[in-house]
Short mmCIF file of C-alpha atoms in Angstrom, two decimals:
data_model
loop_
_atom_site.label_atom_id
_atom_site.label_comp_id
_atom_site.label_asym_id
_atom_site.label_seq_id
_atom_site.Cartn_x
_atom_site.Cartn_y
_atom_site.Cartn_z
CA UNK A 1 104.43 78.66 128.44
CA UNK A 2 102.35 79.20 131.26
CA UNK A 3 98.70 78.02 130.94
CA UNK A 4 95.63 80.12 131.62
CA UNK A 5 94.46 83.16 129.85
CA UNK A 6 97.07 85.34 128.13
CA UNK A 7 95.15 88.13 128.08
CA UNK A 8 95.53 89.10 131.09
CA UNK A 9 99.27 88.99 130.97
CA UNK A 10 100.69 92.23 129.43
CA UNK A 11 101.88 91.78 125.80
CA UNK A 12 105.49 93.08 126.60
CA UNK A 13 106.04 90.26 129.14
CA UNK A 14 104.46 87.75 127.32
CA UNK A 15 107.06 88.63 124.33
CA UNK A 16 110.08 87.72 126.86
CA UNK A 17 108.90 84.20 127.06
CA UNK A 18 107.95 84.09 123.58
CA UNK A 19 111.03 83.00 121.64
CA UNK A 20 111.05 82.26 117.66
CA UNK A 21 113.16 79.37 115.59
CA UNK A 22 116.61 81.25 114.20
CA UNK A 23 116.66 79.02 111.23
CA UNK A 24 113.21 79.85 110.63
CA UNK A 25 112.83 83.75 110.85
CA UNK A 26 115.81 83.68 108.31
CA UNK A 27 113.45 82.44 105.67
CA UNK A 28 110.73 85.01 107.03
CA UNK A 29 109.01 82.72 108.89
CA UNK A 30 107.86 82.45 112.62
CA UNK A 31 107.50 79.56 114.63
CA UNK A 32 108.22 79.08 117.95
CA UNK A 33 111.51 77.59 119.02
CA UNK A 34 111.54 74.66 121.60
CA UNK A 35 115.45 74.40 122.03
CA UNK A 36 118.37 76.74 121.94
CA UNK A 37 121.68 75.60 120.82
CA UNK A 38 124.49 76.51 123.46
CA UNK A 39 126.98 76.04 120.87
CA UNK A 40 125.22 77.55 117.79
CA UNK A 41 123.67 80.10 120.34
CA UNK A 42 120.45 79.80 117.93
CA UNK A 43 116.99 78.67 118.45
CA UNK A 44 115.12 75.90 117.10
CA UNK A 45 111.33 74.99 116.64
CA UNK A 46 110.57 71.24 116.59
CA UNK A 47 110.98 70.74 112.71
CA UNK A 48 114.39 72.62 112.70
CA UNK A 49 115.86 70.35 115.65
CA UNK A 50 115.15 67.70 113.77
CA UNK A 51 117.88 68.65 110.99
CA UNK A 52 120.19 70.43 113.75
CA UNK A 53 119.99 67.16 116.01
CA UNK A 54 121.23 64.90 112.98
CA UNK A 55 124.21 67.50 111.78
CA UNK A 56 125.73 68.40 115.04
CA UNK A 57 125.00 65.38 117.44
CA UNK A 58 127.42 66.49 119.99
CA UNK A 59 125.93 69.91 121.06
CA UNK A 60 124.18 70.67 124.05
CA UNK A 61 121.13 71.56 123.80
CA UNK A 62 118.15 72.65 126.79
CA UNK A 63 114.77 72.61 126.20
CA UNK A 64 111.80 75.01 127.29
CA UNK A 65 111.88 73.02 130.35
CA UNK A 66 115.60 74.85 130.78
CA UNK A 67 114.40 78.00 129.43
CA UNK A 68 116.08 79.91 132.71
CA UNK A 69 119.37 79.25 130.68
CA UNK A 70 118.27 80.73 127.24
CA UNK A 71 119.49 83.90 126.47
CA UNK A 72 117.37 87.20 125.91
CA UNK A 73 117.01 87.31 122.15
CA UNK A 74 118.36 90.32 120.32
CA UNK A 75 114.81 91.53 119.48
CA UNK A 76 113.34 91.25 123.01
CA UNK A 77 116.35 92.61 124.72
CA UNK A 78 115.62 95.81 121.77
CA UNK A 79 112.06 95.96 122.75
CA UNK A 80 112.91 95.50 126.36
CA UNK A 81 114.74 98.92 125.93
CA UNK A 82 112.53 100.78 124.23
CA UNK A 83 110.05 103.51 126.10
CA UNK A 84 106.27 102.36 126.36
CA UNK A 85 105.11 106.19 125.91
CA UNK A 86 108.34 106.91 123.42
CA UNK A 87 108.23 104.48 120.93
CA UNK A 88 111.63 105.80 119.14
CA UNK A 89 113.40 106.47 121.98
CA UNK A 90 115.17 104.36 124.18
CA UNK A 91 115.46 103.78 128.19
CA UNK A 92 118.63 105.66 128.95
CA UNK A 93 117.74 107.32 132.05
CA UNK A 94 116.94 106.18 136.16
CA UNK A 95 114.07 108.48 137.87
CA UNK A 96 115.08 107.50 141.54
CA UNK A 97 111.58 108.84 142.63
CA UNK A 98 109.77 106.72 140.90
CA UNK A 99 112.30 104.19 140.52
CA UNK A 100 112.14 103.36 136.93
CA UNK A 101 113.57 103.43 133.63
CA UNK A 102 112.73 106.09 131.09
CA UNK A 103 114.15 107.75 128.31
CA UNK A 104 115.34 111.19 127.33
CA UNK A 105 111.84 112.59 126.59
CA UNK A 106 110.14 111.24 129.59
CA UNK A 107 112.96 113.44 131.87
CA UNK A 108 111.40 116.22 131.00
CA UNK A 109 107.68 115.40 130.53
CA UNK A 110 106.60 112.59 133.32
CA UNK A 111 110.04 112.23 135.74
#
């Protein structure tokens, strides 16, 4: 990541560069992953690579250093869609006069 002060840096865009081990969020845990799997399409923090690294020595993996080729996770590409103002709904709808994304409720409200 970045260095400097993250609070000036808005949560929700910290949260895109802010990816968390596969292996370990399945045993309710968060840590931070440091590789993604191209052929597992997972995530792994330093300890889990460790494991992955001895199983499956022929899969390519890229490191933060790569992170342009990660994918979006499944949770930040949800909270990527859902409406700052709206927090059940999601962005479904294009206001061409302000040029953004809102949802349903904003239409009728803000847009």
């Amino acid at each position: 990541m970045a260095t400097g002060s993250l609070s000036s840096v808005p949560k929700r865009l910290r949260m895109v560069e802010d990816f968390s081990c596969t292996r370990c969020l399945e045993q309710n845990l968060t840590e931070s992953a440091d590789i993604y799997c191209e052929k597992c399409l997972r995530f792994y923090c330093k300890k889990c690579v460790i494991l992955h690294s001895q199983f499956f020595t022929i899969h390519m993996t890229c490191g933060r250093e790569d992170i342009k080729k990660w994918p979006v996770s499944k949770a930040v590409e949800d909270f990527l869609r859902k409406c700052e103002v709206h927090e059940d709904e999601t962005l479904t709808k294009f206001c061409h006069f302000h040029s953004q994304l809102c949802c349903s409720s904003c239409v009728g409200t803000i847009h």
